Amino acid sequence: TITEVLAWEALDSRGRPTVACRVELAGGATGRAVAPSGASTGGHEARELRDGDPARYGGYGVLRAVASVGATLAPLVTGLDAVDQTAVDAALESADDDPLLGTVGANAVLAVSLATLRAAAASTGRPLWRHAADDGGGAPLLPLPMVNIVSGGAHAGRALDLQDVLAVPVGATSFAQAIEWAARVRAAAADLLDQRGVPTALVADEGGLAGGLDGNEAALALVTDAVQHAGLTPGADVGIAVDLAANQLHDGTGYRLERDGVTLDTAAWLRRLEAWCRDYPVVSLEDVLVEDDWAGWATATGALGATRQLLGDDLFATNAGRLRRGIDDGVANAVLVKANQAGTVSRARHVTELARAAGYATVISARSGDTEDDWLADLAVGWRTGQIKVGSTMRSERTAKWNRLLEIEATAGDGGAAFAGAAALSRSPA
Ligand code: PGA
Ligand code: ZN
């Protein structure tokens, strides 16, 4: 039974405030969680509440969200059974007439929801992933990681138009090997840039390399070369994923590639993506078009989705209604799952289950503003998402998740851990 809910203002990896929360239960068990925060946010995601007071943290303060925990959310969940996450989340969701939770603040709601999950796990004496799995047993399933190598867009001062160029260790046979390969590719990419005299010490929001590339395609070429330079085989060992974050590219007339000096209409943009897919070992494309172009997305799925993963982030916004529409319209074949886009643990889990039932792949994801909290890793394993996207192999808010997954794999004990591998991709490379 929940006896106490406390919230406070903490900092995320960008140095901006975020909501932290501690839930205490009658038996003395406690759970603590911190909410993450995006920068390239979609229009359909749950809405965080910020103070807008320029005198504190440049307006990014979250004291109002903290106050809604004390005044509104805590009274609603106090006395509820923390093990019944569905009931707790239903109570939290009932606090706001806005389904996007903008009045009480989705950042407040998610912090309470996650802290409850942690407290319940503590009360049962089980690891968080096991509690989240709720299946009574079974070996943990470690996800295939998507690891940021080169960053652009809103995460890197628009050094590139593409937001993320990532390494996907499709040939790895364990999570630990996948991370070692990804780290090797990142180091090799930095080495190749060093050879060209490009400074590589400064990193982007998610720990990726930023800057020094003359155009967007150069980033795809760099990562492909880096795989080779790392002693691995592009395609067979390590594929490439790209997050186009297309909302950020569209200027009202077309897809604007500032670094290439062109604006492309949808057809020309899709042709460019097809060309990149022919020339580089691309296994996954995320947010290829703006979030509300459902017709364009259906066309894109026909053109690009037959042979590779087509992943909806801002498109689906971890929203069951939007995912259902996508499934009905044959749009994309994979969904990015971000708990704070949904607002509660239960909503995010529901989206994961809906996707799986429709044959869509699931990729659980951190945000560009994240924290040292590692609940994401346990949800990836417990929900058997198959894939995870966290950022690069440096910056502690990123490594917290990788390290937790390494721990789960290393300590799996009897029966060991299974690794999802390339089979987790919506369209596995042959
Ligand atoms: P965000 O970016 O956390 O800044 O929204 C992550 C992504 O687009 O995948
Ligand atoms: Zn994205």
Coordinates of C-alpha atoms and ligand atoms in Angstrom, one line a residue:
T1 CA 0.0 0.0 0.0
I2 CA 1.3 3.4 -1.0
T3 CA 1.8 5.6 2.2
E4 CA 3.9 8.5 0.9
V5 CA 4.7 10.2 -2.4
L6 CA 7.4 12.9 -2.4
A7 CA 8.7 14.8 -5.4
W8 CA 11.5 17.3 -6.0
E9 CA 13.3 19.2 -8.7
A10 CA 16.4 17.4 -10.0
L11 CA 18.6 17.9 -13.1
D12 CA 18.8 16.1 -16.4
S13 CA 21.8 15.6 -18.6
R14 CA 21.3 18.9 -20.3
G15 CA 21.4 20.6 -17.0
R16 CA 17.7 21.3 -17.1
P17 CA 15.3 20.6 -14.3
T18 CA 13.2 17.4 -14.3
V19 CA 10.9 15.7 -11.8
A20 CA 12.2 13.1 -9.4
C21 CA 9.9 11.2 -7.1
R22 CA 10.0 8.7 -4.2
V23 CA 7.2 6.4 -3.3
E24 CA 7.1 4.7 0.0
L25 CA 4.9 1.7 0.9
A26 CA 3.4 0.5 4.2
G27 CA 6.0 -2.3 4.6
G28 CA 8.8 0.3 4.3
A29 CA 9.8 -0.5 0.7
T30 CA 10.6 2.6 -1.4
G31 CA 11.1 3.3 -5.0
R32 CA 12.7 6.4 -6.6
A33 CA 12.6 7.5 -10.3
V34 CA 13.5 10.5 -12.4
A35 CA 11.7 11.5 -15.6
P36 CA 13.6 12.1 -18.8
S37 CA 13.0 15.0 -21.3
G38 CA 13.2 15.3 -25.1
A39 CA 14.4 18.1 -27.3
S40 CA 13.1 17.0 -30.6
T41 CA 9.6 16.4 -29.2
G42 CA 6.6 15.5 -31.3
G43 CA 3.3 17.3 -31.3
H44 CA 1.4 14.3 -30.1
E45 CA 3.4 13.3 -27.0
A46 CA 2.3 13.7 -23.4
R47 CA 3.1 17.3 -22.3
E48 CA 5.6 18.1 -19.6
L49 CA 4.7 21.1 -17.3
R50 CA 7.4 23.7 -17.0
D51 CA 7.3 26.9 -14.9
G52 CA 8.1 29.4 -17.7
D53 CA 9.6 31.6 -15.0
P54 CA 12.7 33.3 -16.6
A55 CA 14.2 34.0 -13.2
R56 CA 14.8 30.2 -12.6
Y57 CA 16.6 27.9 -14.9
G58 CA 15.7 30.0 -17.9
G59 CA 12.1 29.1 -17.6
Y60 CA 12.7 25.4 -17.6
G61 CA 12.0 24.9 -13.9
V62 CA 9.5 22.2 -12.9
L63 CA 8.3 23.5 -9.5
R64 CA 4.7 23.5 -10.7
A65 CA 5.0 19.9 -11.8
V66 CA 6.5 19.1 -8.4
A67 CA 3.6 20.9 -6.7
S68 CA 1.1 18.8 -8.7
V69 CA 2.6 15.7 -7.3
G70 CA 1.9 16.9 -3.7
A71 CA -1.4 18.6 -4.3
T72 CA -3.1 16.3 -6.9
L73 CA -1.3 13.0 -7.6
A74 CA -0.2 11.9 -4.1
P75 CA -3.8 12.1 -2.7
L76 CA -5.1 10.0 -5.6
V77 CA -2.6 7.1 -5.2
T78 CA -2.1 7.1 -1.5
G79 CA -3.7 3.9 -0.1
L80 CA -3.6 2.1 -3.4
D81 CA -1.8 -1.3 -3.8
A82 CA 1.5 -0.4 -5.6
V83 CA 1.7 -3.9 -7.1
D84 CA -1.4 -3.1 -9.1
Q85 CA 0.3 -0.7 -11.6
T86 CA -2.7 -0.6 -13.8
A87 CA -4.9 0.8 -11.0
V88 CA -2.2 3.3 -9.9
D89 CA -1.7 4.5 -13.5
A90 CA -5.5 4.8 -14.0
A91 CA -5.7 7.0 -10.9
L92 CA -2.8 9.1 -12.1
E93 CA -4.4 9.5 -15.6
S94 CA -7.7 10.5 -14.0
A95 CA -6.1 13.6 -12.5
D96 CA -6.2 15.4 -15.8
D97 CA -9.0 16.1 -18.3
D98 CA -6.3 16.5 -20.9
P99 CA -5.3 13.0 -22.2
L100 CA -1.9 14.4 -22.8
L101 CA -1.7 15.3 -19.1
G102 CA -0.6 18.9 -19.7
T103 CA -2.4 20.4 -16.8
V104 CA -0.8 18.3 -14.0
G105 CA 2.3 17.7 -16.1
A106 CA 3.3 14.4 -17.8
N107 CA 6.7 14.8 -16.2
A108 CA 5.0 14.7 -12.8
V109 CA 2.8 11.7 -13.7
L110 CA 5.6 9.6 -15.2
A111 CA 7.9 10.2 -12.1
V112 CA 5.1 8.9 -9.8
S113 CA 4.2 6.0 -12.1
L114 CA 7.9 4.8 -12.4
A115 CA 8.6 5.3 -8.7
T116 CA 5.6 3.2 -7.9
L117 CA 6.9 0.4 -10.2
R118 CA 10.2 0.5 -8.4
A119 CA 8.6 0.5 -4.9
A120 CA 6.5 -2.5 -5.9
A121 CA 9.5 -4.4 -7.2
A122 CA 11.4 -3.6 -4.0
S123 CA 8.4 -4.9 -1.9
T124 CA 8.4 -8.2 -3.7
G125 CA 12.2 -8.5 -3.5
R126 CA 12.6 -9.0 -7.2
P127 CA 14.7 -7.1 -9.7
L128 CA 12.8 -4.4 -11.5
W129 CA 13.0 -6.2 -14.8
R130 CA 11.5 -9.4 -13.3
H131 CA 8.7 -7.4 -11.6
A132 CA 8.0 -5.5 -14.9
A133 CA 7.8 -8.8 -16.8
D134 CA 5.1 -10.1 -14.5
D135 CA 5.5 -13.6 -16.0
G136 CA 6.6 -15.5 -13.0
G137 CA 9.9 -16.7 -14.5
G138 CA 11.8 -17.2 -17.7
A139 CA 15.3 -16.1 -18.7
P140 CA 15.9 -12.4 -19.3
L141 CA 15.9 -11.3 -23.0
L142 CA 18.6 -8.7 -23.6
P143 CA 17.8 -6.2 -26.4
L144 CA 19.7 -5.4 -29.6
P145 CA 21.2 -1.9 -29.0
M146 CA 21.0 0.9 -31.5
V147 CA 24.1 3.1 -30.6
N148 CA 24.5 6.7 -31.6
I149 CA 27.8 7.4 -33.5
V150 CA 27.2 10.7 -35.2
S151 CA 24.7 13.3 -34.0
G152 CA 23.1 16.3 -35.7
G153 CA 19.8 18.2 -35.6
A154 CA 18.4 19.4 -32.3
H155 CA 21.0 17.4 -30.4
A156 CA 24.1 18.9 -31.9
G157 CA 23.5 22.5 -32.8
R158 CA 22.4 21.4 -36.3
A159 CA 25.9 20.4 -37.2
L160 CA 24.1 18.0 -39.6
D161 CA 20.5 17.8 -40.7
L162 CA 20.3 14.1 -39.9
Q163 CA 19.6 13.7 -36.2
D164 CA 21.2 10.4 -35.4
V165 CA 23.4 8.0 -37.4
L166 CA 23.6 4.9 -35.3
A167 CA 25.5 1.5 -35.3
V168 CA 23.4 -1.6 -34.9
P169 CA 25.6 -4.7 -34.1
V170 CA 23.4 -7.2 -36.0
G171 CA 26.1 -9.9 -36.0
A172 CA 26.7 -9.8 -32.3
T173 CA 25.7 -12.9 -30.3
S174 CA 25.5 -11.3 -26.8
F175 CA 24.7 -7.9 -25.4
A176 CA 28.2 -7.5 -24.1
Q177 CA 29.6 -8.2 -27.5
A178 CA 27.2 -5.8 -29.1
I179 CA 28.3 -2.9 -26.8
E180 CA 32.0 -3.7 -27.4
W181 CA 31.5 -3.6 -31.1
A182 CA 29.5 -0.3 -30.9
A183 CA 32.2 1.3 -28.7
R184 CA 34.8 0.1 -31.2
V185 CA 32.9 1.7 -34.1
R186 CA 32.6 4.9 -32.2
A187 CA 36.3 5.0 -31.4
A188 CA 37.1 4.2 -35.0
A189 CA 34.8 7.0 -36.3
A190 CA 36.6 9.4 -33.9
D191 CA 40.0 8.2 -35.2
L192 CA 39.0 8.7 -38.8
L193 CA 37.9 12.3 -38.0
D194 CA 41.1 12.9 -36.1
Q195 CA 43.0 11.9 -39.2
R196 CA 41.2 14.6 -41.0
G197 CA 42.1 17.1 -38.4
V198 CA 38.5 17.4 -37.1
P199 CA 38.2 17.9 -33.3
T200 CA 36.3 15.1 -31.6
A201 CA 36.6 15.8 -27.9
L202 CA 33.2 17.6 -27.7
V203 CA 30.2 15.4 -27.8
A204 CA 26.5 16.0 -28.6
D205 CA 23.5 15.6 -26.2
E206 CA 23.5 11.8 -26.5
G207 CA 27.3 11.4 -26.6
G208 CA 27.7 11.2 -30.4
L209 CA 30.3 12.9 -32.5
A210 CA 29.2 16.2 -33.9
G211 CA 30.6 18.4 -36.6
G212 CA 33.3 18.3 -39.2
L213 CA 31.3 16.6 -41.9
D214 CA 30.7 18.2 -45.3
G215 CA 27.1 17.1 -45.8
N216 CA 24.7 14.5 -44.6
E217 CA 25.7 11.5 -46.7
A218 CA 29.3 12.0 -45.3
A219 CA 27.9 10.8 -41.9
L220 CA 26.7 7.6 -43.5
A221 CA 30.0 7.1 -45.2
L222 CA 31.9 7.8 -42.0
V223 CA 30.0 5.3 -40.0
T224 CA 30.3 2.6 -42.7
D225 CA 34.1 3.3 -42.9
A226 CA 34.4 3.2 -39.2
V227 CA 32.8 -0.3 -39.0
Q228 CA 35.5 -1.4 -41.5
H229 CA 38.3 0.5 -39.6
A230 CA 37.1 -1.2 -36.4
G231 CA 37.9 -4.6 -38.1
L232 CA 34.2 -5.5 -38.5
T233 CA 32.1 -6.1 -41.6
P234 CA 29.6 -3.4 -42.6
G235 CA 26.2 -5.1 -43.0
A236 CA 27.1 -8.5 -41.7
D237 CA 28.5 -7.4 -38.3
V238 CA 27.2 -3.9 -37.9
G239 CA 24.4 -2.2 -39.8
I240 CA 23.4 1.5 -39.7
A241 CA 20.2 3.1 -38.4
V242 CA 19.3 6.6 -39.1
D243 CA 16.8 8.9 -37.3
L244 CA 15.8 11.5 -39.8
A245 CA 13.6 13.3 -37.2
A246 CA 11.8 14.7 -40.2
N247 CA 9.6 17.0 -38.2
Q248 CA 12.7 19.0 -37.7
L249 CA 13.6 19.1 -41.4
H250 CA 10.3 20.3 -42.9
D251 CA 10.2 24.0 -43.5
G252 CA 6.6 24.2 -44.8
T253 CA 7.5 23.7 -48.4
G254 CA 9.6 20.5 -48.2
Y255 CA 12.4 18.7 -46.5
R256 CA 15.2 21.2 -46.0
L257 CA 18.8 19.8 -45.9
E258 CA 20.7 22.9 -44.9
R259 CA 24.1 21.2 -45.1
D260 CA 23.4 20.0 -48.6
G261 CA 21.8 23.3 -49.7
V262 CA 18.6 21.6 -51.0
T263 CA 14.9 21.5 -50.2
L264 CA 13.2 18.3 -51.5
D265 CA 9.6 17.5 -51.9
T266 CA 8.3 14.3 -50.4
A267 CA 8.9 12.2 -53.5
A268 CA 12.5 13.5 -54.0
W269 CA 13.2 13.1 -50.3
L270 CA 12.1 9.4 -50.4
R271 CA 14.2 8.9 -53.5
R272 CA 17.2 10.2 -51.7
L273 CA 16.6 7.9 -48.7
E274 CA 16.3 5.0 -51.2
A275 CA 19.6 5.9 -52.7
W276 CA 21.2 6.0 -49.2
C277 CA 19.8 2.6 -48.4
R278 CA 21.3 1.2 -51.6
D279 CA 24.7 2.7 -51.0
Y280 CA 25.1 2.0 -47.2
P281 CA 24.1 -0.9 -45.0
V282 CA 21.0 0.7 -43.6
V283 CA 18.8 -1.6 -41.5
S284 CA 16.5 0.9 -39.8
L285 CA 15.0 4.3 -40.7
E286 CA 13.2 6.4 -38.1
D287 CA 10.8 9.3 -38.6
V288 CA 11.3 9.6 -42.4
L289 CA 8.4 12.0 -42.9
V290 CA 6.6 14.5 -40.7
E291 CA 4.3 13.1 -38.0
D292 CA 0.9 13.8 -39.6
D293 CA 1.6 12.8 -43.3
W294 CA -0.2 9.5 -43.0
A295 CA -0.6 9.2 -46.8
G296 CA 3.1 9.9 -47.3
W297 CA 4.0 7.4 -44.7
A298 CA 2.0 4.7 -46.4
T299 CA 3.9 5.4 -49.6
A300 CA 7.2 5.4 -47.7
T301 CA 6.3 2.1 -46.1
G302 CA 5.8 0.6 -49.5
A303 CA 9.0 2.0 -50.9
L304 CA 11.3 1.5 -47.9
G305 CA 9.6 -0.8 -45.4
A306 CA 9.7 -4.0 -47.4
T307 CA 13.3 -4.7 -46.8
R308 CA 14.1 -2.7 -43.7
Q309 CA 12.8 -1.5 -40.4
L310 CA 10.7 1.7 -40.6
L311 CA 10.4 3.1 -37.2
G312 CA 7.8 5.6 -35.9
D313 CA 8.9 7.9 -33.1
D314 CA 7.1 11.3 -33.4
L315 CA 4.8 9.5 -35.8
F316 CA 3.3 7.2 -33.1
A317 CA 4.3 9.2 -30.0
T318 CA 3.9 6.0 -27.9
N319 CA 0.2 6.6 -28.3
A320 CA -2.1 3.5 -28.7
G321 CA -4.6 5.4 -30.8
R322 CA -1.9 6.6 -33.3
L323 CA -0.3 3.2 -33.4
R324 CA -3.7 1.5 -34.1
R325 CA -4.2 3.9 -37.0
G326 CA -0.7 3.1 -38.3
I327 CA -1.4 -0.6 -38.1
D328 CA -4.7 -0.2 -39.9
D329 CA -3.2 2.0 -42.6
G330 CA -0.1 -0.2 -43.1
V331 CA 2.2 2.6 -41.9
A332 CA 5.8 1.8 -40.7
N333 CA 6.7 -1.6 -39.2
A334 CA 8.2 -0.7 -35.9
V335 CA 7.5 1.6 -33.0
L336 CA 9.8 3.6 -30.7
V337 CA 8.6 3.4 -27.1
K338 CA 9.3 6.4 -24.8
A339 CA 7.5 6.2 -21.5
N340 CA 7.4 10.0 -21.2
Q341 CA 5.6 10.3 -24.6
A342 CA 2.9 8.1 -23.1
G343 CA 2.8 9.5 -19.6
T344 CA 2.5 6.3 -17.6
V345 CA 4.2 2.9 -17.4
S346 CA 0.9 1.2 -18.2
R347 CA 0.3 3.2 -21.3
A348 CA 3.8 2.6 -22.6
R349 CA 3.5 -1.1 -21.9
H350 CA 0.1 -1.3 -23.7
V351 CA 1.7 0.3 -26.8
T352 CA 4.5 -2.3 -26.7
E353 CA 1.9 -5.2 -26.5
L354 CA -0.3 -3.7 -29.2
A355 CA 2.8 -3.4 -31.5
R356 CA 3.8 -7.0 -30.8
A357 CA 0.3 -8.3 -31.5
A358 CA 0.4 -6.6 -34.9
G359 CA 3.8 -7.9 -35.8
Y360 CA 5.5 -4.5 -35.3
A361 CA 9.0 -4.5 -33.8
T362 CA 9.5 -2.4 -30.6
V363 CA 12.5 -0.2 -29.7
I364 CA 12.4 1.2 -26.2
S365 CA 14.2 4.6 -26.1
A366 CA 15.8 7.1 -23.8
R367 CA 15.4 10.8 -24.4
S368 CA 18.1 13.3 -25.4
G369 CA 17.7 14.9 -21.9
D370 CA 18.1 11.9 -19.6
T371 CA 19.5 11.0 -16.2
E372 CA 21.6 8.5 -14.4
D373 CA 18.4 6.6 -13.6
D374 CA 18.4 3.2 -15.3
W375 CA 14.8 2.0 -15.2
L376 CA 14.8 2.0 -19.0
A377 CA 17.1 -1.0 -19.1
D378 CA 14.9 -3.1 -16.8
L379 CA 11.8 -2.2 -18.9
A380 CA 13.6 -3.3 -22.1
V381 CA 14.3 -6.7 -20.5
G382 CA 11.1 -7.1 -18.7
W383 CA 8.9 -6.1 -21.6
R384 CA 11.1 -8.1 -24.0
T385 CA 11.2 -5.1 -26.4
G386 CA 13.9 -6.7 -28.5
Q387 CA 15.6 -3.4 -29.2
I388 CA 16.8 -0.4 -27.2
K389 CA 18.1 3.1 -28.2
V390 CA 19.9 5.1 -25.6
G391 CA 22.6 7.2 -27.3
S392 CA 26.3 6.6 -27.5
T393 CA 28.7 4.6 -25.4
M394 CA 29.8 7.6 -23.3
R395 CA 28.1 10.1 -21.0
S396 CA 26.9 8.5 -17.8
E397 CA 23.2 9.0 -18.4
R398 CA 23.8 6.7 -21.4
T399 CA 26.2 4.2 -19.8
A400 CA 23.8 3.9 -16.8
K401 CA 21.5 2.0 -19.1
W402 CA 24.2 0.0 -20.9
N403 CA 25.8 -0.9 -17.6
R404 CA 22.5 -2.1 -16.1
L405 CA 21.9 -4.3 -19.2
L406 CA 25.5 -5.7 -18.9
E407 CA 24.7 -6.4 -15.2
I408 CA 21.5 -8.3 -16.0
E409 CA 23.3 -10.3 -18.7
A410 CA 26.3 -11.1 -16.5
T411 CA 24.2 -12.1 -13.4
A412 CA 21.5 -14.0 -15.2
G413 CA 22.5 -17.2 -13.4
D414 CA 20.7 -20.5 -14.1
G415 CA 19.8 -20.8 -17.8
G416 CA 21.7 -17.6 -18.6
A417 CA 20.3 -14.7 -20.6
A418 CA 19.1 -14.7 -24.1
F419 CA 20.1 -12.0 -26.6
A420 CA 17.5 -10.8 -29.1
G421 CA 20.0 -10.0 -31.8
A422 CA 19.2 -9.2 -35.4
A423 CA 16.0 -11.2 -35.3
A424 CA 14.5 -8.3 -33.2
L425 CA 14.6 -6.0 -36.3
S426 CA 11.3 -5.7 -38.1
R427 CA 13.0 -6.8 -41.3
S428 CA 16.0 -8.9 -40.4
P429 CA 18.9 -8.5 -42.8
A430 CA 19.4 -11.7 -44.8
Ligands
PGA1 P1 14.5 13.6 -28.2 O1 15.2 12.8 -29.4 O2 14.6 12.8 -27.0 O3 15.2 14.9 -28.2 O4 13.0 13.7 -28.6 C1 15.2 11.4 -29.5 C2 14.7 10.9 -30.8 O5 14.2 11.6 -31.6 O6 14.7 9.7 -31.0
ZN2 ZN 13.5 9.9 -33.0

